[in-house]
C-alpha positions as a printed NumPy array, in Angstrom:
array([[ 94.364, 104.12 , 136.688],
       [ 95.117, 107.691, 137.672],
       [ 94.776, 110.877, 135.635],
       [ 98.089, 112.694, 135.378],
       [ 98.524, 116.412, 135.939],
       [100.465, 118.595, 133.498],
       [103.675, 118.401, 135.54 ],
       [103.617, 114.585, 135.495],
       [102.969, 114.604, 131.75 ],
       [105.878, 117.009, 131.218],
       [108.187, 114.722, 133.214],
       [107.266, 111.786, 130.962],
       [107.744, 113.883, 127.817],
       [111.17 , 115.073, 128.97 ],
       [112.258, 111.483, 129.589],
       [110.798, 109.992, 126.412],
       [111.974, 110.022, 122.843],
       [109.595, 111.509, 120.313],
       [106.367, 111.675, 122.314],
       [104.571, 115.022, 122.38 ],
       [101.352, 116.456, 123.768],
       [ 98.701, 117.154, 121.116],
       [ 95.116, 118.073, 122.006],
       [ 95.318, 116.4  , 125.437],
       [ 96.773, 113.2  , 123.951],
       [100.237, 111.694, 123.899],
       [101.339, 111.455, 120.27 ],
       [104.295, 109.941, 118.478],
       [105.1  , 109.541, 114.795],
       [106.957, 106.38 , 113.802],
       [108.673, 106.214, 110.392],
       [109.312, 102.974, 108.53 ],
       [110.806, 101.805, 105.249],
       [107.467, 101.074, 103.621],
       [103.795, 100.248, 104.156],
       [104.574,  96.625, 104.998],
       [106.758,  97.659, 107.95 ],
       [104.068, 100.076, 109.127],
       [101.531,  97.254, 109.214],
       [104.015,  94.912, 110.936],
       [104.491,  97.537, 113.647],
       [100.741,  97.813, 114.232],
       [100.513,  94.021, 114.333],
       [103.138,  93.967, 117.095],
       [101.506,  96.63 , 119.272],
       [ 98.025,  95.074, 119.001],
       [ 98.64 ,  92.23 , 121.508],
       [100.318,  94.64 , 123.923],
       [ 97.289,  96.937, 123.838],
       [ 94.923,  93.981, 124.172],
       [ 96.809,  92.627, 127.189],
       [ 96.413,  96.015, 128.889],
       [ 92.827,  96.439, 127.676],
       [ 93.924,  99.912, 126.574],
       [ 94.003, 100.744, 122.88 ],
       [ 95.726, 103.58 , 121.015],
       [ 94.314, 105.615, 118.179],
       [ 96.44 , 104.731, 115.155],
       [ 96.699, 106.195, 111.655],
       [ 98.851, 104.717, 108.905],
       [100.153, 106.936, 106.099],
       [102.153, 104.535, 103.916],
       [105.481, 104.48 , 105.825],
       [104.36 , 106.678, 108.72 ],
       [102.346, 105.535, 111.745],
       [100.843, 108.117, 114.095],
       [ 99.979, 106.764, 117.542],
       [ 97.832, 108.74 , 119.986],
       [ 97.127, 107.775, 123.587],
       [ 94.503, 109.114, 125.959],
       [ 92.028, 107.637, 128.405],
       [ 88.54 , 108.631, 127.318],
       [ 86.927, 107.473, 130.582],
       [ 88.775, 110.142, 132.582],
       [ 89.063, 112.741, 129.837],
       [ 92.839, 112.923, 129.788],
       [ 96.18 , 111.204, 130.048],
       [ 96.661, 108.559, 132.722],
       [ 99.467, 106.392, 134.032],
       [ 98.073, 103.669, 131.751],
       [ 98.792, 105.833, 128.695],
       [102.376, 106.368, 129.838],
       [102.825, 102.652, 130.492],
       [101.508, 101.78 , 127.026],
       [103.714, 104.45 , 125.413],
       [106.79 , 102.891, 127.014],
       [105.77 ,  99.42 , 125.849],
       [105.16 , 100.681, 122.306],
       [108.634, 102.246, 122.332],
       [110.116,  98.838, 123.132],
       [108.639,  97.199, 120.001],
       [111.317,  96.136, 117.532],
       [110.837,  95.128, 113.903]])
């Protein structure tokens, strides 16, 4: 695991769809049809996060899921956060 510098973070953001930098965290808002789909999405990302032993901060607002990624141990964004972001983006309902 390696902490990324701002330039590396900007490269990821420019190549990603919907991820942004908020308070030293990667953040993305996912919109769904309803609460049930929001929960299904969280259920699908849970085993991915567990397999990486790296867990996002997640908030559900009915049909909106906000995912935030950071690595608390290093006090910033790491390559592990970027890897998890890409895997989360690949989740299909």
